[in-house]
XYZ file of C-alpha atoms in Angstrom:
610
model
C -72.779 -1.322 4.627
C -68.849 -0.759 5.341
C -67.968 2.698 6.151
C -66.959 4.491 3.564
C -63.849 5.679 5.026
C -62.646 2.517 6.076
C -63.533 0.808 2.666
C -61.250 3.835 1.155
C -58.424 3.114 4.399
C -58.369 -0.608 3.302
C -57.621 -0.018 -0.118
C -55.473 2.943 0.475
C -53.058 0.330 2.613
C -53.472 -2.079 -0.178
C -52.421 0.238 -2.798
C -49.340 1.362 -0.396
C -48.281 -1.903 0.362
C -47.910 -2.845 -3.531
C -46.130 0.252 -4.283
C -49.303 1.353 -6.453
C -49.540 5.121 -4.660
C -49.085 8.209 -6.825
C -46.417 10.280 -4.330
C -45.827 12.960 -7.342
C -45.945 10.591 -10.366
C -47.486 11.996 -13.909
C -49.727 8.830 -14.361
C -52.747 8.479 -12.500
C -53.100 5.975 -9.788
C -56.174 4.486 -7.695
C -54.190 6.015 -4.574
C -54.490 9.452 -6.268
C -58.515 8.793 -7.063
C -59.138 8.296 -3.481
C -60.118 11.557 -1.386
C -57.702 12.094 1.522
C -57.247 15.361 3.313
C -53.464 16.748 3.682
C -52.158 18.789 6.407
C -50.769 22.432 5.624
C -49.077 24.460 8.052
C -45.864 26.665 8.590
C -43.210 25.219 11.073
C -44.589 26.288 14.905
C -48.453 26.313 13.329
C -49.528 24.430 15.415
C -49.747 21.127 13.168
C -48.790 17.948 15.271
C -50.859 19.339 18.232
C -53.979 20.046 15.696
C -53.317 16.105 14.919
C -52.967 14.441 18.143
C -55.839 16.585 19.573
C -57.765 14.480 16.855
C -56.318 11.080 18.070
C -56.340 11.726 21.332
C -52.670 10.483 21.806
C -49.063 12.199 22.117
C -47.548 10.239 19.090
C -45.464 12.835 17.033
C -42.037 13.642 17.085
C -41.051 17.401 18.542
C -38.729 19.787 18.991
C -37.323 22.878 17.545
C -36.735 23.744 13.687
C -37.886 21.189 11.454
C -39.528 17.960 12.823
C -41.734 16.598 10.404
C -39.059 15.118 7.162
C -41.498 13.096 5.363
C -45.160 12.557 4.489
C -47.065 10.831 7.467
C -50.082 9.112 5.713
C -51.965 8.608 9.095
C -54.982 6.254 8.823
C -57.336 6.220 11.657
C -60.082 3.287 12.023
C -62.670 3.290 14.652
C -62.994 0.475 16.641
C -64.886 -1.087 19.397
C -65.435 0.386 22.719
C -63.486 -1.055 25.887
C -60.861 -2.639 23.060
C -57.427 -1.726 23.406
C -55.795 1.007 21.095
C -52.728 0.440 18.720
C -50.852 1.487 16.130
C -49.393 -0.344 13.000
C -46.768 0.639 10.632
C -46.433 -0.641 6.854
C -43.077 -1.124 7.060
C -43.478 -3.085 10.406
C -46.902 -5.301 9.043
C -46.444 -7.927 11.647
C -45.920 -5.376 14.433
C -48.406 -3.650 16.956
C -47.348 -0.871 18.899
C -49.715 -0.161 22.214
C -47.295 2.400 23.888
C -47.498 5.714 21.872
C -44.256 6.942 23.173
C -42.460 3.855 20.841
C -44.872 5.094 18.375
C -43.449 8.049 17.854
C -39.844 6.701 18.223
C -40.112 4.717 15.265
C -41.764 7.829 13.354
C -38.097 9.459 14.195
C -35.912 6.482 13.678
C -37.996 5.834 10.297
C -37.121 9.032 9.067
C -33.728 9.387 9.850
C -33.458 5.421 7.996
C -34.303 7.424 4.907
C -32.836 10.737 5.451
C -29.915 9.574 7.727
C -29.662 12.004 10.953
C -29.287 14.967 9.159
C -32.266 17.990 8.288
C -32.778 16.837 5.019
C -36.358 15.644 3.972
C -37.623 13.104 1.370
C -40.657 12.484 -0.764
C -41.392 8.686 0.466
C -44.201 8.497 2.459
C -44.598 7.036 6.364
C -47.343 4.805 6.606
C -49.222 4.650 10.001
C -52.500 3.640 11.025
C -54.192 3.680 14.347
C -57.014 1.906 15.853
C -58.827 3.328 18.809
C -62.391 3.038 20.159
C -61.461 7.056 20.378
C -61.295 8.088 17.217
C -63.196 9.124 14.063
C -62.994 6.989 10.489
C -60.120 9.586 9.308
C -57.071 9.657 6.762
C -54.891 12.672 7.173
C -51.348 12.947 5.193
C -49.320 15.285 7.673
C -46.668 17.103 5.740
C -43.901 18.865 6.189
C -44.109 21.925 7.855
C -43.471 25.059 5.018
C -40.482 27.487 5.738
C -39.177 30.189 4.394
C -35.618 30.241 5.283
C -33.126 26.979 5.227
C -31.398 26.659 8.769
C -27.383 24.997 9.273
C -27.715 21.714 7.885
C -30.105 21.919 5.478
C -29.537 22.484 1.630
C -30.354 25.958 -0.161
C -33.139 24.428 -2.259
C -34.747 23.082 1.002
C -37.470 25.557 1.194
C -38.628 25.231 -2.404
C -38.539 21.062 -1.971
C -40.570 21.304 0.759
C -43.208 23.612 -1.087
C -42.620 20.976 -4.501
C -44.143 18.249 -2.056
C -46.567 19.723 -0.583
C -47.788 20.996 -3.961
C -47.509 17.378 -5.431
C -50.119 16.618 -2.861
C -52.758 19.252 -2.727
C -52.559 19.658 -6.311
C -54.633 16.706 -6.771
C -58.021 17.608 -7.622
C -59.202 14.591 -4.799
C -57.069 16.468 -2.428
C -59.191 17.953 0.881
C -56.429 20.522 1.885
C -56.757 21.139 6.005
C -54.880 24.495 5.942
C -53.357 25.369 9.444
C -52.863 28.828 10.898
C -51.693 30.632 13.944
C -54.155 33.435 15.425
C -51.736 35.345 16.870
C -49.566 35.998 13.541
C -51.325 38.052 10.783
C -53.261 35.810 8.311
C -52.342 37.544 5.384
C -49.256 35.993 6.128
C -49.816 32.385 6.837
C -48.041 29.819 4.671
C -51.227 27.642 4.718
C -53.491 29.980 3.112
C -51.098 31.328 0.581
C -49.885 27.787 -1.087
C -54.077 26.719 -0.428
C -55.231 30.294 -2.480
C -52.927 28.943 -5.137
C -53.858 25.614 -5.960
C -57.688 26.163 -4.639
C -58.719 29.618 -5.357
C -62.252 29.194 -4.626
C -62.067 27.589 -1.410
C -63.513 24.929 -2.571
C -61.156 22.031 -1.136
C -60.027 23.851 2.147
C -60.865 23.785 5.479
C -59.376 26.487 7.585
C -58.054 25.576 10.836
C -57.201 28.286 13.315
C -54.916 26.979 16.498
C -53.108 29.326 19.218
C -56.545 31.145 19.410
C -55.746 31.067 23.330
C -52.290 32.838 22.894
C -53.886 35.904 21.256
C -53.115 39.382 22.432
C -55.051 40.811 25.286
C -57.837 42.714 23.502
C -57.676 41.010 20.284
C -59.608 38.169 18.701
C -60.589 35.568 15.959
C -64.051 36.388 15.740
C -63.620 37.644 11.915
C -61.686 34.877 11.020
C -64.209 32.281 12.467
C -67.240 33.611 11.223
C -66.098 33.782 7.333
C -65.820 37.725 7.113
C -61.862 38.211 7.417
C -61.415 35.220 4.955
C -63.911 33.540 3.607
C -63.977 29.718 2.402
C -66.741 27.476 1.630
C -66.461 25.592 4.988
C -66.532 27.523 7.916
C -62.991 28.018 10.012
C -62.846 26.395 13.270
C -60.450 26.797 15.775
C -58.804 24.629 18.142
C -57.032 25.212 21.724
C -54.245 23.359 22.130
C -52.160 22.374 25.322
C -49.383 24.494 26.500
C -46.135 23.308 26.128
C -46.365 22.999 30.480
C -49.459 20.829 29.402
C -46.804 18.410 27.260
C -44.203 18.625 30.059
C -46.886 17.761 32.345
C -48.206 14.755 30.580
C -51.763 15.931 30.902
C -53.956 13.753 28.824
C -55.774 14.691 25.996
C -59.322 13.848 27.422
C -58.484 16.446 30.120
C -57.188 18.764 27.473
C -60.172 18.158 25.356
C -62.383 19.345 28.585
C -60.294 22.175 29.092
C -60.866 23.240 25.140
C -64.655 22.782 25.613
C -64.920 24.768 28.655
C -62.769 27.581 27.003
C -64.822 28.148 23.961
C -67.766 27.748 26.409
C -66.795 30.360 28.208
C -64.822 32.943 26.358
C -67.155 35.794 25.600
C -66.071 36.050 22.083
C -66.995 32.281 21.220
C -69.404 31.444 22.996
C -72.004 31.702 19.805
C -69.554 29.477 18.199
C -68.527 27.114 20.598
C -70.615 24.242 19.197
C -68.621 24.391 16.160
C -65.304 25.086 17.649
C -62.524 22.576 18.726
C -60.795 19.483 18.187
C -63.714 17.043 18.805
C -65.750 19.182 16.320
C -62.680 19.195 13.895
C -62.567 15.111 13.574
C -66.098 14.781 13.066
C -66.393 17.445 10.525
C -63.525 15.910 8.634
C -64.837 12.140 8.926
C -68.275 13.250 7.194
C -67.367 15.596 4.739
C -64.625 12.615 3.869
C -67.250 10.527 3.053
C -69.545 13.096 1.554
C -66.072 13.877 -1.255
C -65.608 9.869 -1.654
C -69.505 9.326 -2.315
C -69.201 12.468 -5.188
C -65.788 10.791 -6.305
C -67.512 6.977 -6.643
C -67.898 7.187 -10.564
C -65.013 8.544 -11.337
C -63.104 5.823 -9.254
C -65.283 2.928 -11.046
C -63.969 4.388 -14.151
C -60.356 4.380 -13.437
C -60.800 0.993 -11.547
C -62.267 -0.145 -15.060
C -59.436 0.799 -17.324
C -56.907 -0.186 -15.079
C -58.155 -3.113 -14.528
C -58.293 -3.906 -18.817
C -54.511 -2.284 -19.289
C -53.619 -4.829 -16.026
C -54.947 -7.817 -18.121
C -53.875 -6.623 -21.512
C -50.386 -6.546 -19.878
C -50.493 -10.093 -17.948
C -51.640 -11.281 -21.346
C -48.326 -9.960 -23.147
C -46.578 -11.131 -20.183
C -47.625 -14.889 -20.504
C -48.394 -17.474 -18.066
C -46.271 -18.366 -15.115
C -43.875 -21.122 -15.331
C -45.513 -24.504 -14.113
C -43.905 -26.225 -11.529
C -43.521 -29.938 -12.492
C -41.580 -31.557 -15.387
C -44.608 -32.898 -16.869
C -46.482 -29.410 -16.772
C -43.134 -27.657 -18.206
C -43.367 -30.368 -21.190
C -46.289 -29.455 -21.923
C -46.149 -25.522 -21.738
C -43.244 -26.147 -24.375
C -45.390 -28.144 -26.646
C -48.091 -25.808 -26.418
C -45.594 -22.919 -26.871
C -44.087 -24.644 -29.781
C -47.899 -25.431 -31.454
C -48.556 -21.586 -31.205
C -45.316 -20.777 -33.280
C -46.326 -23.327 -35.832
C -49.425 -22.479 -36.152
C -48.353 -19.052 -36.855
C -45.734 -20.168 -39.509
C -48.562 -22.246 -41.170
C -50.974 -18.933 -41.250
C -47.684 -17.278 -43.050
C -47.476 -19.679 -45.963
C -50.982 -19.677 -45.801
C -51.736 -16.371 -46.655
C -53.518 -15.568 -43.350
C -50.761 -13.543 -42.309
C -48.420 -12.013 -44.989
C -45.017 -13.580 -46.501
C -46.472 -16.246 -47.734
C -46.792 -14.684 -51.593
C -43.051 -13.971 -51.952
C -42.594 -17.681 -52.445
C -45.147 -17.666 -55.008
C -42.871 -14.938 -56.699
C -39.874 -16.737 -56.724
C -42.076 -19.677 -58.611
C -43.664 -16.907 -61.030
C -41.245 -14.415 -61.647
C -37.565 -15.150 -60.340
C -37.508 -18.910 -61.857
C -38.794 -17.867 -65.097
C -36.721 -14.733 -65.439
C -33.554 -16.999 -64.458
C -34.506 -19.609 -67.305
C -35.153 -16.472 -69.939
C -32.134 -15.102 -69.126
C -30.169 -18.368 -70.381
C -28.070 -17.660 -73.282
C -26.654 -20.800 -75.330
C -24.726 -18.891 -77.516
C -21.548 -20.824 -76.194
C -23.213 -24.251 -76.446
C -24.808 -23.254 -79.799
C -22.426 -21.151 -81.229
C -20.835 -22.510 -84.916
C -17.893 -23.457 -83.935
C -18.810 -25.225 -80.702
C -21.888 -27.253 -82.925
C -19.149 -28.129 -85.592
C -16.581 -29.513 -82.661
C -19.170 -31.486 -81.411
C -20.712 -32.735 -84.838
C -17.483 -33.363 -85.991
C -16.262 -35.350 -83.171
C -19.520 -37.351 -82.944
C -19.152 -38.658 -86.135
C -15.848 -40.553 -85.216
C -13.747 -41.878 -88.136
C -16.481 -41.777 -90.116
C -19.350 -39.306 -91.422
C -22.630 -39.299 -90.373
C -25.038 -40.698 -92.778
C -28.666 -39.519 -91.996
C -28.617 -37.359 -88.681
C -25.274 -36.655 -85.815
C -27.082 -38.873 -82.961
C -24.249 -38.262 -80.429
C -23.604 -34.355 -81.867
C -26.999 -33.517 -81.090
C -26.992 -35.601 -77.491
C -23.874 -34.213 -76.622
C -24.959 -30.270 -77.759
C -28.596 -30.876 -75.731
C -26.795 -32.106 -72.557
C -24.500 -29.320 -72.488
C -27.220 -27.197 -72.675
C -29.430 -28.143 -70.550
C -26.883 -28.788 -67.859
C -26.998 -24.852 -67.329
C -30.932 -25.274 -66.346
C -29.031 -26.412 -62.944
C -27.896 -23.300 -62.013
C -31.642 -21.686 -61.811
C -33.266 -24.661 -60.132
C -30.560 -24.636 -57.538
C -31.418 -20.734 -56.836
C -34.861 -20.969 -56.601
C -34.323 -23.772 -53.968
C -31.779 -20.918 -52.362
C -34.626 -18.432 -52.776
C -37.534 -20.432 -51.278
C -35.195 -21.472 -47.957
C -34.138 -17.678 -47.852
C -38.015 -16.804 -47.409
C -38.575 -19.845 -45.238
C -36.059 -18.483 -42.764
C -37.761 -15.213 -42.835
C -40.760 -16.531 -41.778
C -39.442 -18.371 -39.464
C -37.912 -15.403 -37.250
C -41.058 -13.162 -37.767
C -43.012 -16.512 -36.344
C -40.874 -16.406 -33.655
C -40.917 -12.713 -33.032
C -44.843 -12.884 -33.267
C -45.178 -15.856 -31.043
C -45.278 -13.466 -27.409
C -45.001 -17.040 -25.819
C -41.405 -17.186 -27.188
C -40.467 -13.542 -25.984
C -41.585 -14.959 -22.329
C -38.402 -17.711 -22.749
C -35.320 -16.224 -24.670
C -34.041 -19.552 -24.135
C -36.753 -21.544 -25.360
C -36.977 -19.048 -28.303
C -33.226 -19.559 -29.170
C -33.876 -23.415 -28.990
C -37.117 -23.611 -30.832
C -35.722 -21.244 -34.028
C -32.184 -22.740 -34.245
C -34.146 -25.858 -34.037
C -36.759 -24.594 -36.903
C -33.705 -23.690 -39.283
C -31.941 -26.752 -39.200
C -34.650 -28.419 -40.296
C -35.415 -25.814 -43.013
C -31.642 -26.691 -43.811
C -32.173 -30.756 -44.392
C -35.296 -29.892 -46.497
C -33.597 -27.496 -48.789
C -30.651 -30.042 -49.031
C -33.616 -33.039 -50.202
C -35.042 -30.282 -52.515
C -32.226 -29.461 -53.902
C -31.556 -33.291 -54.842
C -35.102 -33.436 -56.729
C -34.869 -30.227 -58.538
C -31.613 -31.411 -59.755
C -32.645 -34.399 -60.199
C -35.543 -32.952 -62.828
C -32.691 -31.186 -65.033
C -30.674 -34.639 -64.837
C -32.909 -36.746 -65.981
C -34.378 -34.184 -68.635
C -30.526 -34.363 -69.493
C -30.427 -38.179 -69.325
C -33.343 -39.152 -71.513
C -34.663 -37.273 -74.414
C -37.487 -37.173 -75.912
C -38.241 -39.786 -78.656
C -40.547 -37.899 -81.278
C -37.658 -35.703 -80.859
C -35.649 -38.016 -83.053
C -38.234 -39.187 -85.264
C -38.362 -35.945 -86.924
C -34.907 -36.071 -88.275
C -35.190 -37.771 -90.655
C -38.328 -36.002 -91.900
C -35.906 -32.654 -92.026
C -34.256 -34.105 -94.914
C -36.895 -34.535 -96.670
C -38.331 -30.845 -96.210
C -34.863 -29.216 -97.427
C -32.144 -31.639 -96.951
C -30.484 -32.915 -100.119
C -28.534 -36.644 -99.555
C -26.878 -36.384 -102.886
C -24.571 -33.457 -101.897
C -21.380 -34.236 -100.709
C -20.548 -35.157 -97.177
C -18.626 -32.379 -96.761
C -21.596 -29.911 -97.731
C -23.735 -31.447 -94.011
C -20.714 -29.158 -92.210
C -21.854 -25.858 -94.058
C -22.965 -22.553 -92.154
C -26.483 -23.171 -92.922
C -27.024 -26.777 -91.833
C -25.097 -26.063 -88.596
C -27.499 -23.412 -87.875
C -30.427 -25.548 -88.640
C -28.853 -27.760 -86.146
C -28.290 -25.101 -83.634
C -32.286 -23.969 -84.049
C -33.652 -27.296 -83.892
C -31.446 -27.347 -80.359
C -32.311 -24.562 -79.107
C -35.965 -25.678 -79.775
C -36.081 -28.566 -77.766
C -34.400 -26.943 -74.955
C -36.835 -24.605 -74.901
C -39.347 -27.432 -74.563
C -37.592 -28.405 -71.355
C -37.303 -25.505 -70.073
C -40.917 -24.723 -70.522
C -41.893 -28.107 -68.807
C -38.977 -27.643 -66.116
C -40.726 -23.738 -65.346
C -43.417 -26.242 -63.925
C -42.156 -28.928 -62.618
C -38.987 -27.470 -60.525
C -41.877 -25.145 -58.270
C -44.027 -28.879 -57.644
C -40.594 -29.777 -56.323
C -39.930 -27.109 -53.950
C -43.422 -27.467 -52.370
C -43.366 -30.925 -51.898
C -40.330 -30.730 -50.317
C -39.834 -27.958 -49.148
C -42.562 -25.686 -48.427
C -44.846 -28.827 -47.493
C -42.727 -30.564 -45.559
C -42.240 -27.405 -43.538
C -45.947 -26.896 -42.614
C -45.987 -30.671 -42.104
C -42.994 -31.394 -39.979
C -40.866 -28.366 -38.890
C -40.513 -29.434 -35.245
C -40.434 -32.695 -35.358
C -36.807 -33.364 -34.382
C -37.220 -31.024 -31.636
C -40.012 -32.592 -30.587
C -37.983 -36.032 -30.082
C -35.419 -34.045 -28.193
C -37.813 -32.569 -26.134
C -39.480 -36.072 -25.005
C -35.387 -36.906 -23.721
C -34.636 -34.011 -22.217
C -34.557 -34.041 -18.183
C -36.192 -32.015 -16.153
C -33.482 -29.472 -15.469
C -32.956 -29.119 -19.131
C -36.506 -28.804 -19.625
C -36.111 -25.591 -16.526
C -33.804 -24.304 -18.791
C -36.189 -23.706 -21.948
C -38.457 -22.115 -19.770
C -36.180 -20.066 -17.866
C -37.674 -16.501 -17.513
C -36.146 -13.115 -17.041
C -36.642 -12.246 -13.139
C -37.851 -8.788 -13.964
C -40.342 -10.493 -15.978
C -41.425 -12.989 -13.405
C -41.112 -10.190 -11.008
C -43.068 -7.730 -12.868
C -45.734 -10.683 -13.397
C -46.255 -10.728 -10.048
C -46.804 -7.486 -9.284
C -49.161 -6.783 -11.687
C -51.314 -10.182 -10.522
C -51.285 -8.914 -7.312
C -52.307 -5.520 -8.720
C -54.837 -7.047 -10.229
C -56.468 -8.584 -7.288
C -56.300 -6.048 -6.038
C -58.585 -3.636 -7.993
C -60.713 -6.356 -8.780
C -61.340 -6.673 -5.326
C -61.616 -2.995 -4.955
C -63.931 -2.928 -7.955
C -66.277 -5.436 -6.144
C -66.526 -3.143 -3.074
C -66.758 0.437 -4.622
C -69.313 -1.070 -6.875
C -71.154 -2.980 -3.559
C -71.148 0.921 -2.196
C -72.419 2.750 -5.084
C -75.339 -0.366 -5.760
C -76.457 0.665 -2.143
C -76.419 4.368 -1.667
């Protein structure tokens, strides 16, 4: 089974390199789920010499003041004995450093690429890890030392950023805080322990580190401290010995220095009962297994978040939409496929499967009928106007049985208002077309993928939503016209009956013009219109459909789909070019993906094992 620790490592780096690390961000990310232990200290603590006692090499940057600007996630993998150590950067992924000395040259020239060469600090992270047969499985986050005063150079609000940061890490309930203090300065005074109490008050995520133990007054010592009883945390405090600063300007090595810590706490008096638990060497295996003892207590609750990341990864890709293909052929066919979704979804509108649909039927039931209630003939029928026209009809001489022409002339003046309703409700009907045509379009997520193909595909829709109305239009005038054009027959057959019923063909010619035969006139009129209007109420809505609404489902895209088969391939690029954040932000999240899949795969291969 992989080591724990460098199963975490690997996906730590993975996580790093696509930007998917939680610095101080309010969301959780797999970065922050993973255990890692962060280093606390005061500037002068003792810190960077705590660190490269546990790698073994000089590798830090020093001097006076404030050295350490940004977070140093520090990764170290154990690796075969008699191979040769080196260290990698993130920012440098194709580049192995073997001298240690460049190593910590680019640590300083790194920072000061972010900071510029002033005392400033910064929240973005340094990513480093080394391999060496000589160290422990191990991932430390080295912070900047805490202060408590700002020196030339530095901003006011230094002191309090640096604390902000260091909080934003150790905050983190995954967090294994490694809390450095100097013995020889009072511990109810160490930086360390104070912003630790805070954030852990039960001890529960520190380890106390005491360094300096060596530089103690004559007479004094650490016992207290290292057995629990001065201040007591779950894990017991060890201290460390580190080299002089003679011992840096000397170059002695740290597997001399090592010795030299051994053989102290060997011989000092005052440690000797804890010398087995004392030290550097002590201090990196201590941290390596409780490390993996945290992550192994932490697997379930990284499975989880692995889980629902990986679902809000793939619900997101999904709303996202497939990457562009590459060849012409491939784009044609995304397009078509594009295009089927929208119609399909247009179809499920008039259908009733999604909503919209039933407005049309309201127009047909409601608006139409209303329109042809609301008709008033009293111009066409009024007295006057059915005299004029009697009148006229009968020419230079008087009508004998029934005005023919009068009544033609009255019924086609009348029914040539029907025109105005039909015409609206073909109006109507492309008004609610066009409506479901954009909410089609803004439902399609294909089409929100390709603003251009989206513009092209719904101008593309209207137009053709404009020729149908036009051919509707035609027929449901058409219907009025020839209603005007051709009346009924039994119509006319039951003139003459009329005069039997009430008329009187004795009575002078001049009596037919009279107020009451006019109306009669006017009623029987009004009656056949009526008729037509009743049959038109009908047959204008079959008109619509056919040509309208059912040509629609049928054929909507069918004269962009012509176009489309001559368009050439850089046309075709066109339609289906994307927004670069898009494409960019598609991309990221695949790789994303992969990569907690892939993480999901191992965590889950650890857990199935234990």
């Amino acid at each position: 089974m992989e080591n724990l620790i460098s199963l975490v490592n690997k996906i730590q780096r993975a996580c790093t390199a696509l930007g998917d690390h939680g610095e101080a961000t309010a969301l959780p990310t797999l970065w922050d789920s993973l255990p890692a232990i962060a280093v606390v200290g005061g500037q002068s603590s003792g810190k960077s010499s705590v660190l490269e006692s546990v790698v073994g090499k000089d590798f830090l940057p020093r001097g006076s003041g404030i050295v350490t600007r940004r977070p140093l996630v520090l990764q170290l993998h154990k690796i075969e004995e008699g191979s040769r150590e080196y260290a990698e950067f993130l920012h440098l992924p194709r580049k192995r450093f073997t001298d240690f000395v460049a190593v910590r040259k680019e640590i300083s020239d790194e920072t000061d690429r972010e900071t510029g060469r002033t005392k400033q600090i910064s929240t973005v992270p340094i990513h480093l890890s080394i391999y060496s047969p000589n160290v422990v499985n191990l991932t430390l986050v080295d912070l900047p030392g805490l202060t408590k005063i700002a020196v030339d150079g530095q901003s006011d609000s230094i002191v309090q950023d640096i604390e902000n940061m260091v909080r934003s890490y150790i905050e983190k309930p995954n967090c294994i805080i490694l809390a450095i203090s100097p013995a020889n300065q009072d511990l109810a005074t160490s930086d360390a322990i104070k912003i630790s109490r805070e954030v852990d008050p039960t001890g529960e995520r520190t380890i106390g580190v005491l360094t300096k133990i060596d530089l103690m007054d004559k007479g004094t010592d650490a016992v207290e401290i290292l057995e629990g009883r001065a201040f007591k945390l779950k894990f017991p405090w060890i201290g460390v010995v580190n080299r002089s600063q003679q011992d840096i300007n000397k170059n002695v090595d740290m597997i001399a220095a090592r010795r030299r810590e051994r053989e102290y706490f060997a011989s000092t008096p005052e440690y000797r009962h804890l010398a087995h638990r004392m030290g550097s060497e002590h201090l990196a295996k201590m941290l390596s297994k409780h490390l993996e003892t945290v992550i192994k207590s932490k697997i379930p609750g990284i499975q989880s978040l692995i889980s629902k990341t990986i679902a809000e990864l793939e619900s997101e890709l999904t709303r996202l939409g497939k990457p562009v293909a590459a060849d012409a052929g491939g784009k044609l066919y995304a397009i078509m496929e594009i295009c089927r979704t929208f119609d399909q979804i247009f179809k499920e509108h008039l259908d009733g499967i999604r909503p919209g649909g039933d407005k049309i039927y309201n127009v047909f039931d409601n608006q139409l009928p209303a329109a042809l209630k609301r008709l008033q003939f009293d111009k066409q029928l009024s007295m006057e106007n059915i005299r004029k026209l009697i009148t006229e009809a009968d020419g230079y001489q008087p009508h004998l049985i029934a005005p023919e022409q009068g009544y033609r002339r009255l019924i086609e003046s009348s029914l040539t208002t029907i025109r105005a309703p039909a015409d609206a409700a073909v109006d109507a009907v492309h008004s609610l077309l066009k409506d479901l045509i954009h909410k089609s379009v803004s439902e399609t997520l294909e089409l929100k993928q390709y603003p251009g193909l989206r513009v092209e595909v719904g101008t593309a829709a209207i137009e053709s939503l404009e020729k149908m109305r036009e051919e509707s239009r035609k027929a449901a005038l058409l219907l009025v016209d020839m209603e005007i054009g051709y009346l009924t027959v039994d119509f006319f057959r039951k003139l003459p009956q009329d005069v039997d019923k009430g008329g009187n063909p004795t009575h002078s010619i001049f009596d037919r013009y009279n107020d009451s035969y006019l109306r009669r006139i006017g009623t029987t009129i009004l009656s056949y219109v009526n008729m037509v209007c009743a049959t038109l109420r009908h047959a204008i809505p079959k008109s619509i459909v056919y040509c309208q609404v059912r040509e629609a489902k049928r054929a909507l895209l069918d004269h962009f789909f012509t176009d489309l088969g001559k368009m050439d391939p850089k046309r075709l690029s066109a339609l289906l070019n994307e927004d670069p954040a898009v494409m960019e932000r598609r991309t990221a999240l695949a790789k994303r993906l992969e990569l907690y899949r892939s993480a999901q795969d191992e965590i889950d291969a650890v857990a199935w094992s234990k």
